[in-house]
Coordinates of C-alpha atoms in Angstrom, one line a residue:
M9 CA -8.7 25.0 -3.1
I10 CA -11.0 23.0 -5.6
E11 CA -8.4 22.6 -7.8
G12 CA -5.7 21.6 -5.7
L13 CA -8.0 18.9 -4.7
R14 CA -8.3 18.1 -8.2
R15 CA -5.1 17.6 -8.7
L16 CA -5.2 14.8 -5.6
E17 CA -7.4 13.3 -6.7
Y18 CA -5.7 10.7 -8.1
R19 CA -4.5 9.7 -4.2
G20 CA -7.6 9.3 -2.9
Y21 CA -11.6 9.4 -4.2
D22 CA -14.1 8.6 -1.6
S23 CA -15.3 11.3 -0.7
A24 CA -13.9 15.2 0.0
G25 CA -14.1 18.2 2.1
I26 CA -13.0 21.9 2.7
A27 CA -13.3 24.4 5.6
L28 CA -12.9 28.0 5.8
V29 CA -11.8 30.5 8.3
D30 CA -15.2 33.2 8.0
D31 CA -15.4 36.1 10.7
G32 CA -14.3 34.5 13.7
T33 CA -16.3 31.1 12.3
I34 CA -15.7 27.4 10.8
V35 CA -17.6 27.2 7.4
S36 CA -17.4 23.7 6.2
D37 CA -18.8 21.4 3.2
K38 CA -17.9 17.9 2.8
R39 CA -19.7 15.0 0.7
A40 CA -19.4 11.3 0.1
G41 CA -17.6 10.4 -3.2
K42 CA -15.7 12.0 -6.3
L43 CA -15.1 15.7 -6.0
A44 CA -17.5 16.7 -8.9
N45 CA -20.2 15.7 -5.6
L46 CA -18.3 18.8 -3.2
E47 CA -18.3 20.9 -6.2
K48 CA -22.4 20.5 -7.4
A49 CA -23.0 20.8 -3.5
I50 CA -20.6 24.4 -3.2
A51 CA -22.0 25.4 -7.1
E52 CA -25.8 25.2 -5.4
S53 CA -24.6 26.6 -2.0
P54 CA -21.7 28.8 -2.3
L55 CA -19.4 29.6 0.8
P56 CA -17.8 33.0 1.5
P57 CA -14.8 34.5 0.0
V58 CA -12.0 34.0 2.2
T59 CA -8.4 33.9 2.3
T60 CA -7.7 30.8 4.8
G61 CA -8.7 27.6 4.6
I62 CA -8.0 23.4 4.4
G63 CA -9.4 20.6 1.9
H64 CA -9.0 17.0 1.6
T65 CA -9.7 14.3 -0.8
R66 CA -10.3 10.8 1.4
W67 CA -9.0 7.3 1.3
A68 CA -11.1 5.7 3.6
T69 CA -8.9 3.8 6.7
H70 CA -11.2 4.0 9.4
G71 CA -14.9 4.3 8.5
P72 CA -16.8 4.0 5.4
P73 CA -17.0 6.8 2.8
T74 CA -19.7 8.5 3.8
D75 CA -20.9 12.4 4.8
R76 CA -20.4 12.3 8.4
N77 CA -16.7 10.3 8.2
A78 CA -15.4 13.0 5.0
H79 CA -12.7 15.1 6.3
P80 CA -12.8 17.9 7.6
H81 CA -13.1 16.9 10.8
V82 CA -14.2 19.6 13.4
G83 CA -14.1 20.0 17.5
R84 CA -17.0 19.8 19.9
A85 CA -17.0 23.7 20.0
R86 CA -16.6 24.2 16.2
R87 CA -13.7 26.1 17.2
V88 CA -10.5 23.7 15.1
A89 CA -11.2 22.0 11.6
L90 CA -8.9 19.2 10.7
V91 CA -8.1 17.3 7.6
H92 CA -5.4 14.3 8.1
N93 CA -3.8 12.0 5.9
G94 CA -2.4 8.3 7.8
I95 CA -3.6 5.8 10.4
I96 CA -3.7 7.4 13.9
E97 CA -2.9 3.9 15.4
N98 CA -4.1 4.9 19.5
F99 CA -6.8 6.7 18.1
A100 CA -9.3 3.8 20.1
E101 CA -7.2 4.8 24.1
L102 CA -8.0 8.2 22.8
R103 CA -11.1 8.1 21.8
G104 CA -12.1 6.3 24.7
R105 CA -10.8 9.0 27.4
L106 CA -12.7 12.0 25.4
E107 CA -15.8 10.4 25.5
S108 CA -15.3 9.6 29.2
A109 CA -15.2 13.0 29.5
G110 CA -18.6 13.4 27.7
V111 CA -17.2 13.9 24.4
E112 CA -19.4 13.2 21.3
M113 CA -18.0 11.5 18.6
A114 CA -19.6 12.6 15.5
S115 CA -18.2 10.4 12.9
D116 CA -16.1 7.1 12.7
T117 CA -12.6 8.0 12.3
D118 CA -9.6 8.4 14.0
T119 CA -9.0 11.9 13.0
E120 CA -11.8 13.0 14.7
V121 CA -10.0 12.3 17.6
A122 CA -6.9 14.9 16.7
A123 CA -9.8 17.6 16.2
H124 CA -10.9 17.2 19.7
L125 CA -7.6 17.2 21.6
L126 CA -6.8 20.0 19.5
E127 CA -9.3 22.3 20.7
E128 CA -8.5 21.1 24.3
Q129 CA -5.2 22.3 24.2
L130 CA -6.5 25.6 22.6
E131 CA -9.1 26.2 25.3
T132 CA -5.8 26.2 27.6
G133 CA -4.7 29.5 26.5
V134 CA -1.7 28.5 24.0
D135 CA -2.0 29.0 20.1
L136 CA -1.7 27.1 17.4
T137 CA 1.1 25.9 16.5
V138 CA 1.9 25.2 20.4
A139 CA -1.7 22.9 20.6
M140 CA -0.4 21.1 17.2
Q141 CA 3.1 20.1 19.3
N142 CA 1.7 19.5 22.4
V143 CA -0.9 17.1 20.1
C144 CA 1.6 15.5 18.1
R145 CA 3.5 14.5 20.7
G146 CA 0.8 11.9 22.2
L147 CA -0.5 10.4 18.8
N148 CA 1.6 7.1 17.8
G149 CA 1.5 5.8 14.0
A150 CA 1.6 7.8 10.7
F151 CA 0.1 11.1 10.2
T152 CA -0.1 14.2 8.3
L153 CA -2.6 16.8 9.9
V154 CA -3.3 20.4 9.1
A155 CA -5.5 22.5 11.1
V156 CA -7.0 25.4 11.1
D157 CA -8.6 27.6 14.3
S158 CA -11.4 30.2 13.7
Q159 CA -10.0 32.8 16.5
D160 CA -6.4 33.3 14.7
P161 CA -7.7 33.2 11.1
D162 CA -4.5 34.4 9.5
R163 CA -2.6 30.7 10.1
V164 CA -2.8 27.1 8.9
V165 CA -0.7 24.6 10.9
A166 CA 0.4 21.3 10.2
A167 CA 2.8 18.7 11.2
R168 CA 4.1 15.3 9.8
R169 CA 5.1 11.8 11.1
N170 CA 5.8 9.6 8.4
S171 CA 3.3 10.6 5.6
P172 CA 3.6 13.2 3.1
L173 CA 3.6 16.7 3.2
V174 CA 5.5 19.9 1.4
V175 CA 5.2 23.5 1.6
G176 CA 4.7 26.1 -1.3
I177 CA 6.4 29.7 -0.9
G178 CA 4.3 32.2 -3.0
E179 CA 4.6 36.2 -3.2
G180 CA 1.9 37.3 0.0
E181 CA 0.7 33.6 0.4
N182 CA 2.0 30.2 0.9
F183 CA 0.6 26.8 0.9
L184 CA 0.4 23.4 1.7
G185 CA -0.4 20.1 0.6
S186 CA 0.4 16.3 0.9
D187 CA 1.8 16.5 -3.1
V188 CA 3.2 19.6 -4.7
A189 CA 0.8 19.2 -7.8
A190 CA -1.9 20.9 -5.1
F191 CA -0.1 24.3 -5.4
I192 CA 1.8 23.8 -8.6
E193 CA -0.6 26.5 -11.0
H194 CA 0.7 29.2 -8.2
T195 CA 4.2 28.9 -7.2
R196 CA 6.7 26.2 -8.1
E197 CA 8.8 27.3 -4.6
A198 CA 8.6 24.4 -2.0
M199 CA 10.0 23.4 1.0
E200 CA 10.0 19.6 2.4
L201 CA 10.2 18.9 6.1
D202 CA 11.8 15.9 8.1
Q203 CA 9.6 13.7 10.6
D204 CA 8.1 14.9 13.3
Q205 CA 7.8 18.7 12.6
V206 CA 5.3 21.4 12.7
V207 CA 5.0 23.6 10.0
T208 CA 2.9 27.4 10.4
I209 CA 2.1 29.2 7.3
T210 CA 0.5 32.6 7.2
R211 CA 0.4 35.3 4.2
E212 CA 3.5 36.8 5.2
G213 CA 6.0 33.6 6.2
V214 CA 6.9 29.7 7.3
S215 CA 8.1 28.5 10.7
V216 CA 9.0 25.6 11.0
S217 CA 9.7 23.0 14.8
G218 CA 10.1 20.1 16.4
F219 CA 7.4 18.4 17.9
D220 CA 9.4 19.3 21.2
G221 CA 8.6 23.0 20.0
T222 CA 12.6 23.3 19.4
P223 CA 13.4 25.7 16.3
A224 CA 13.8 24.3 12.7
E225 CA 14.6 24.4 9.3
G226 CA 12.6 23.3 5.8
R227 CA 14.5 22.5 3.0
R228 CA 13.6 25.2 0.1
Y229 CA 13.8 23.7 -3.7
H230 CA 12.4 24.6 -7.2
V231 CA 9.6 22.6 -8.7
D232 CA 11.0 21.8 -12.2
W233 CA 8.5 19.7 -13.6
D234 CA 5.1 20.2 -15.6
L235 CA 1.7 19.4 -13.7
S236 CA 1.4 16.0 -14.9
A237 CA 5.0 14.9 -13.6
A238 CA 4.1 16.7 -10.3
E239 CA 1.2 14.5 -9.9
K240 CA 3.6 11.4 -11.1
D241 CA 6.1 12.6 -7.8
G242 CA 9.0 13.6 -10.9
H243 CA 8.6 10.2 -12.3
D244 CA 7.3 9.2 -16.2
W245 CA 4.7 6.7 -15.0
F246 CA 2.8 6.3 -12.0
M247 CA 3.6 2.7 -12.1
R248 CA 7.0 3.6 -11.6
K249 CA 5.7 6.1 -9.0
E250 CA 4.3 3.4 -7.5
I251 CA 7.0 0.9 -7.3
F252 CA 9.1 3.7 -5.6
E253 CA 5.9 4.3 -3.2
Q254 CA 6.3 0.5 -1.5
P255 CA 8.7 1.2 1.5
R256 CA 6.1 3.6 2.6
A257 CA 3.3 1.1 1.2
V258 CA 4.6 -1.5 3.3
A259 CA 5.2 0.5 6.1
D260 CA 1.1 1.7 6.3
S261 CA 0.2 -1.9 5.5
L262 CA 1.9 -2.8 9.2
L263 CA 0.4 0.4 10.5
G264 CA -1.5 -0.6 14.0
R265 CA -1.4 -4.0 13.5
R266 CA -0.3 -5.0 17.0
G267 CA -1.6 -3.4 20.2
T268 CA 0.0 -2.6 23.4
D269 CA 0.3 -6.4 24.4
G270 CA 2.3 -7.1 21.9
L271 CA -0.7 -9.1 20.5
L272 CA -1.6 -9.1 16.6
Q273 CA -5.2 -7.2 16.2
L274 CA -7.0 -7.1 12.9
D275 CA -9.5 -4.4 13.5
E276 CA -11.4 -5.2 10.9
M277 CA -11.7 -9.1 11.2
R278 CA -15.1 -9.7 12.6
L279 CA -14.3 -13.1 13.1
S280 CA -14.4 -14.5 16.3
D281 CA -11.4 -16.6 17.7
Q282 CA -14.0 -19.6 17.8
D283 CA -14.6 -19.4 14.2
L284 CA -11.0 -19.4 13.1
R285 CA -10.1 -22.1 15.8
D286 CA -12.5 -24.2 13.9
V287 CA -11.1 -23.8 10.5
D288 CA -10.0 -27.2 9.3
K289 CA -9.2 -26.1 5.7
I290 CA -8.6 -23.0 3.6
I291 CA -9.6 -21.7 0.3
I292 CA -7.8 -19.0 -1.4
I293 CA -9.8 -17.2 -4.4
A294 CA -8.3 -14.6 -6.7
A295 CA -7.1 -13.7 -9.9
G296 CA -4.1 -12.3 -11.7
T297 CA -1.2 -10.5 -9.8
S298 CA -3.5 -11.2 -6.9
F299 CA -3.6 -15.1 -7.5
Y300 CA 0.2 -14.8 -6.9
A301 CA -0.2 -13.3 -3.9
G302 CA -2.5 -16.1 -2.8
M303 CA 0.0 -18.9 -3.6
V304 CA 2.7 -16.9 -1.2
A305 CA 0.1 -16.8 1.7
K306 CA -0.7 -20.9 1.2
Y307 CA 3.6 -21.1 2.1
A308 CA 2.9 -19.0 5.0
I309 CA 0.1 -20.4 6.4
E310 CA 0.7 -24.1 5.9
H311 CA 4.0 -23.7 7.6
W312 CA 2.9 -21.4 10.5
C313 CA -0.8 -22.2 10.9
R314 CA -0.8 -26.4 9.8
I315 CA -4.0 -25.5 8.3
P316 CA -4.4 -26.9 4.2
V317 CA -4.5 -24.4 1.9
E318 CA -5.7 -24.7 -1.8
V319 CA -5.6 -21.3 -4.0
E320 CA -8.1 -21.6 -6.8
L321 CA -8.0 -18.9 -9.8
A322 CA -11.5 -17.0 -9.0
S323 CA -13.1 -17.9 -12.7
E324 CA -12.5 -21.5 -12.1
F325 CA -13.8 -21.7 -8.4
R326 CA -17.9 -21.8 -9.1
Y327 CA -17.1 -24.6 -11.9
R328 CA -16.1 -27.4 -10.2
D329 CA -18.5 -27.6 -7.5
P330 CA -16.0 -26.7 -4.6
I331 CA -16.2 -29.0 -1.2
L332 CA -17.5 -26.7 1.0
T333 CA -18.1 -26.7 4.9
S334 CA -18.7 -24.4 7.6
D335 CA -15.1 -24.8 8.9
T336 CA -14.1 -24.5 5.6
L337 CA -12.7 -20.5 5.1
V338 CA -12.7 -18.8 1.9
V339 CA -10.3 -16.2 1.9
A340 CA -10.9 -13.8 -1.2
I341 CA -7.6 -11.0 -2.2
S342 CA -8.9 -8.0 -4.7
Q343 CA -7.4 -5.1 -5.0
S344 CA -10.6 -3.3 -6.6
G345 CA -12.4 -5.6 -4.1
E346 CA -15.2 -5.1 -7.0
T347 CA -13.5 -7.7 -9.3
A348 CA -16.3 -10.1 -11.0
D349 CA -15.4 -13.5 -10.8
T350 CA -14.0 -13.0 -7.1
L351 CA -17.1 -11.5 -6.2
Q352 CA -19.4 -14.4 -7.6
A353 CA -16.9 -17.0 -6.2
I354 CA -17.5 -15.5 -2.8
R355 CA -21.2 -15.5 -3.3
H356 CA -21.1 -19.3 -3.9
A357 CA -19.1 -20.3 -0.8
R358 CA -21.3 -18.4 1.0
E359 CA -24.2 -20.1 0.0
Q360 CA -22.6 -23.3 1.5
R361 CA -22.4 -21.6 4.7
S362 CA -18.0 -21.3 4.5
K363 CA -16.9 -18.1 6.4
V364 CA -15.2 -15.7 3.9
L365 CA -12.9 -13.4 5.0
S366 CA -10.9 -10.3 2.0
I367 CA -7.8 -8.8 1.5
C368 CA -8.9 -5.6 -0.4
N369 CA -7.0 -1.9 -0.5
T370 CA -10.5 0.0 -1.3
N371 CA -12.3 0.3 2.0
G372 CA -16.3 0.0 1.6
S373 CA -16.4 -1.8 -2.0
T374 CA -18.4 -4.9 -2.9
I375 CA -16.2 -7.9 -1.8
P376 CA -15.3 -6.6 1.9
R377 CA -19.4 -5.4 2.4
E378 CA -20.1 -9.3 1.6
S379 CA -17.2 -10.6 3.7
D380 CA -17.1 -11.3 6.9
G381 CA -14.3 -10.0 8.0
V382 CA -11.7 -8.0 6.1
I383 CA -7.4 -7.2 5.7
Y384 CA -7.4 -3.8 4.5
T385 CA -3.8 -3.4 3.2
H386 CA -3.9 0.3 3.3
A387 CA -2.1 0.4 -0.4
G388 CA -3.4 3.9 -1.0
P389 CA -4.9 4.3 -4.7
E390 CA -2.7 2.9 -7.3
I391 CA -3.6 4.2 -10.7
G392 CA -1.3 2.4 -13.0
V393 CA -3.3 -0.8 -14.3
A394 CA -0.2 -3.2 -13.6
S395 CA -0.6 -3.8 -9.8
T396 CA 2.9 -3.1 -8.1
K397 CA 2.2 -1.8 -4.8
G398 CA -1.0 -3.2 -4.7
F399 CA 1.1 -6.7 -5.0
L400 CA 3.2 -6.0 -2.1
T401 CA 0.2 -5.2 0.3
Q402 CA -1.2 -7.7 -0.5
L403 CA 1.4 -10.6 0.8
V404 CA 1.9 -8.0 4.2
A405 CA -2.0 -9.0 4.2
C406 CA -1.2 -12.7 3.7
Y407 CA 2.0 -12.7 6.1
L408 CA -0.7 -11.3 9.1
L409 CA -3.4 -13.3 8.4
A410 CA -1.0 -15.9 8.2
L411 CA 0.1 -15.0 11.6
Y412 CA -3.2 -13.8 13.1
L413 CA -4.5 -17.6 13.0
A414 CA -1.3 -19.3 14.2
Q415 CA -1.6 -17.1 17.1
V416 CA -5.1 -17.7 17.3
K417 CA -4.6 -21.3 17.1
G418 CA -1.7 -21.6 19.5
T419 CA 0.4 -23.2 16.1
R420 CA 3.1 -20.7 16.8
F421 CA 4.5 -19.5 20.3
G422 CA 3.9 -15.6 20.7
D423 CA 7.7 -14.4 21.0
E424 CA 7.9 -16.5 17.5
I425 CA 5.3 -14.5 16.3
A426 CA 6.4 -11.2 17.9
Q427 CA 10.0 -12.4 15.5
V428 CA 8.1 -12.5 12.6
M429 CA 6.3 -9.6 13.0
D430 CA 10.3 -7.4 13.8
Q431 CA 11.1 -8.7 10.7
L432 CA 8.3 -7.8 8.7
D433 CA 8.9 -3.7 10.3
Q434 CA 12.3 -4.2 8.9
M435 CA 11.0 -4.8 5.1
P436 CA 10.7 -0.8 3.9
A437 CA 13.9 -0.1 4.5
H438 CA 15.4 -3.9 2.9
V439 CA 12.6 -2.7 -0.2
Q440 CA 14.1 0.8 -0.8
S441 CA 17.5 -1.2 -0.9
V442 CA 16.6 -2.7 -3.6
L443 CA 15.1 0.4 -4.9
D444 CA 18.5 2.4 -4.7
K445 CA 19.9 0.2 -6.7
S446 CA 17.4 0.5 -9.7
E447 CA 19.7 1.6 -12.1
E448 CA 21.4 -1.9 -12.2
V449 CA 18.0 -3.2 -13.3
Y450 CA 17.4 -0.7 -16.0
A451 CA 20.5 -1.1 -17.6
L452 CA 19.5 -4.6 -17.8
A453 CA 16.3 -3.9 -19.4
R454 CA 17.9 -1.4 -21.9
D455 CA 20.1 -4.8 -22.4
H456 CA 17.1 -6.9 -23.2
V457 CA 15.6 -4.6 -25.5
G458 CA 15.4 -6.6 -28.3
S459 CA 14.7 -10.0 -26.7
R460 CA 11.5 -11.7 -28.2
S461 CA 10.8 -14.0 -24.8
V462 CA 12.0 -14.4 -21.2
L463 CA 11.7 -17.0 -18.8
F464 CA 11.3 -16.5 -15.1
L465 CA 12.7 -19.6 -12.3
G466 CA 11.9 -19.8 -8.7
R467 CA 11.1 -22.0 -6.2
H468 CA 9.1 -22.5 -2.8
A469 CA 8.3 -19.0 -2.2
G470 CA 10.2 -17.7 -4.8
Y471 CA 8.4 -19.7 -7.4
P472 CA 4.9 -17.6 -7.6
V473 CA 7.4 -14.3 -7.2
A474 CA 8.4 -15.9 -10.8
L475 CA 4.9 -15.6 -12.3
E476 CA 4.5 -12.1 -10.8
G477 CA 7.0 -11.3 -13.0
A478 CA 6.1 -13.2 -16.3
L479 CA 3.4 -11.2 -15.6
K480 CA 4.5 -7.6 -15.2
L481 CA 6.2 -8.1 -18.4
K482 CA 2.9 -9.8 -20.3
E483 CA 1.0 -7.0 -19.2
I484 CA 3.1 -3.5 -19.8
A485 CA 5.9 -4.9 -22.3
Y486 CA 3.7 -7.1 -24.9
L487 CA 6.2 -10.0 -24.7
H488 CA 6.0 -13.9 -23.8
A489 CA 6.9 -14.4 -20.6
E490 CA 6.9 -17.9 -18.8
G491 CA 7.4 -18.5 -15.0
F492 CA 8.4 -21.9 -14.0
A493 CA 9.1 -23.7 -10.9
A494 CA 12.7 -24.4 -11.1
G495 CA 12.4 -28.3 -10.7
E496 CA 9.9 -28.5 -13.7
L497 CA 12.3 -27.2 -16.1
K498 CA 13.3 -30.5 -17.2
H499 CA 9.6 -32.1 -17.8
G500 CA 9.2 -30.4 -20.4
P501 CA 9.8 -26.2 -20.7
I502 CA 13.4 -26.4 -21.2
A503 CA 12.9 -27.1 -24.9
L504 CA 12.7 -23.7 -24.7
V505 CA 15.8 -22.7 -24.3
E506 CA 18.5 -21.4 -26.8
E507 CA 21.2 -19.5 -27.4
G508 CA 21.1 -16.1 -25.7
L509 CA 17.6 -16.7 -24.2
P510 CA 17.1 -14.4 -21.0
I511 CA 16.4 -16.4 -17.9
L512 CA 15.5 -14.3 -14.8
C513 CA 16.2 -16.5 -12.1
V514 CA 15.1 -16.0 -8.1
V515 CA 17.5 -17.7 -5.6
P516 CA 16.3 -18.6 -2.7
P517 CA 17.8 -17.8 0.6
R518 CA 20.7 -19.8 1.3
G519 CA 18.6 -21.0 4.9
R520 CA 16.9 -23.8 3.0
D521 CA 20.1 -25.7 1.4
Q522 CA 18.1 -28.1 -0.5
L523 CA 16.2 -25.4 -2.1
H524 CA 19.2 -23.4 -2.7
D525 CA 21.4 -26.5 -4.2
K526 CA 18.8 -27.5 -6.3
M527 CA 17.7 -24.1 -7.7
L528 CA 21.8 -24.2 -8.5
S529 CA 21.5 -26.9 -10.4
G530 CA 18.3 -25.6 -12.4
I531 CA 20.4 -22.6 -13.3
Q532 CA 23.6 -24.6 -14.3
E533 CA 21.4 -26.5 -16.9
V534 CA 19.6 -23.6 -18.5
R535 CA 23.7 -22.1 -18.9
A536 CA 24.6 -25.5 -19.9
R537 CA 22.1 -25.0 -22.8
G538 CA 23.0 -21.5 -23.9
A539 CA 20.5 -19.4 -21.7
C540 CA 21.7 -15.7 -20.3
T541 CA 21.2 -16.2 -16.2
L542 CA 20.0 -13.2 -14.6
C543 CA 20.1 -14.1 -11.1
L544 CA 18.4 -12.5 -8.0
A545 CA 20.2 -13.9 -4.7
E546 CA 21.3 -12.7 -1.1
E547 CA 24.0 -10.5 -0.6
G548 CA 27.0 -12.9 0.6
D549 CA 25.7 -16.0 -1.6
T550 CA 28.9 -16.2 -3.5
T551 CA 27.9 -19.5 -4.7
I552 CA 26.3 -18.1 -7.4
E553 CA 28.9 -16.6 -9.2
P554 CA 29.9 -19.1 -11.4
Y555 CA 26.4 -19.6 -12.6
A556 CA 25.1 -16.0 -13.1
D557 CA 25.9 -14.4 -16.2
V558 CA 24.4 -11.0 -14.2
L559 CA 24.0 -11.1 -10.5
F560 CA 21.4 -8.5 -8.6
T561 CA 22.1 -8.6 -4.6
L562 CA 18.6 -8.7 -2.7
P563 CA 18.4 -8.0 1.2
Q564 CA 18.7 -11.2 3.2
V565 CA 15.6 -12.3 4.4
P566 CA 14.1 -15.3 5.7
V567 CA 12.8 -17.4 2.3
L568 CA 8.6 -17.0 3.7
L569 CA 9.6 -13.2 3.3
Q570 CA 11.7 -13.4 0.3
P571 CA 9.2 -12.2 -1.9
L572 CA 8.5 -8.7 -0.7
V573 CA 11.9 -8.0 -2.0
A574 CA 12.5 -10.1 -4.8
V575 CA 9.3 -8.6 -6.7
V576 CA 10.6 -5.5 -7.2
P577 CA 13.4 -5.7 -9.7
L578 CA 11.3 -7.6 -11.7
Q579 CA 8.8 -5.0 -11.5
L580 CA 11.3 -2.8 -12.8
F581 CA 12.7 -4.3 -14.9
A582 CA 9.4 -4.6 -16.9
C583 CA 8.6 -1.1 -16.6
E584 CA 11.9 0.2 -17.9
L585 CA 11.9 -2.9 -20.9
A586 CA 8.2 -1.3 -21.5
T587 CA 9.4 2.1 -21.3
Q588 CA 12.4 1.7 -23.9
L589 CA 9.3 -0.1 -26.0
G590 CA 7.6 2.6 -26.4
H591 CA 4.7 1.7 -25.1
D592 CA 1.9 3.4 -22.4
V593 CA 2.8 1.3 -19.3
D594 CA 0.4 2.8 -17.0
Q595 CA -2.8 2.7 -19.0
P596 CA -1.1 -1.0 -21.4
R597 CA -3.2 -2.4 -24.4
N598 CA -6.7 -4.1 -23.7
L599 CA -6.9 -4.1 -19.5
A600 CA -8.7 -2.2 -17.3
K601 CA -7.7 -1.9 -13.7
S602 CA -11.1 -3.4 -11.8
V603 CA -12.1 -6.7 -13.6
T604 CA -15.9 -6.3 -12.9
V605 CA -17.0 -8.4 -15.7
E606 CA -17.3 -12.2 -15.5

């Protein structure tokens, strides 16, 4: 089990635990921190040799990474042990019901609720499989649940809704994992499940059913990857895997953000509505990719909330004596939550009595701890140094913040906010539709392997996308690349244009006709000077065709949300170009994942 968890540690590494079924009892150990902490504890106090057990490495969502919040969680009578990936959206309501019935919670997690509900079901006399079906019908959200019953030691039962789960088929043994990497040493025969299914494994076999109890079949397949490829889900790089995880990451970052009353709820906000109503200026501080997410946030917040927004590089912020008051909201964006520049900047802001809100992917990290509120992006671990799904989920968090401020300040009607949320809910499918055309982008990248310079153009919210596209190329392909606001070209940079220079152009949706027409003018200007124009434009935009040497179509989305789909082909382009050039895409030279020095 420990070896299996080691293969999954790239998915989450802030705590780990296992639970075993031994002679009618649950035996468990779990520890905060890396898997090594759990290994050390087990070495000092060995667990019994058994043949049925479950394990988990955690990426904290509800509750900080502590021993008590680590999985597995047990029911009140310690009959059931359970592990969980994902978010149970209606856990607060379920927790309230359990507490009013006298159940005392031992953790801050949403997961523990499911353990108590399973135990409740078992007490009615049903078996663990039926109990799991019954419980799952009452859960909202995205989840994988895996459970054992101490009174039924020969079976492990799991359930899946919008969260990974795969079955390993062995001889005289069977396995469950969130990734085939967990059991690849033991079997290469696997089975994938559909949504809303429960799977039961015993030593002898595997059975699948729907949440409603109807029998179902999984799809068997043979895994022909090696171990390192298995961890990368068959991709050559973690970065490419993470690009393809973006539909799921965007969906996860939107989970649980709307209450039953339809209003936005940001659980970790911690700033009162009155605090936010008093805000008269917002300063967004960030570095690198996060800075470009902040630039998009400026467009969204100013448009929806009518609050002036400044976006500033965290490393510059403290050194220019910024004007801060108690009515200034400083928003710090950091994927790791440990970025040294950004951390020092928020400390300076708090000394000036400003309120600080952080947008972060890492639960319990320093920047969220030192902020007045936090919006977690729930992207999951990002291994590739060049951020991809981290960027998209930061964009989602920025949109959520903008809409929440609009709700609190009353600058947008409820139905307008609901309409944008509905549009955001469609984004995972839109991102997937872009990924489905990845081969088009790869072919484009292969055509430009010999290029020594690439320019990127955008307007409005497409300008930060151009900057991010250029940064990706710098980071992993080591090419000169620059992003420009298209209107700036004629103020100097057009001198760089020469015959055959590739220029990637992010064309705004047609709803903003002035923007769109001016972008077309910029494209014509560079094409007249010999540039090779590679244009990203929405489906059905025929006006771009005469000016595009290559046209890649994007789903039709509102202009403010276009960055979510427009940046994806730029990520794919950089990843493939770097691969063709023979570079280490996941660990580019001179770069670190988390910049912890100023």
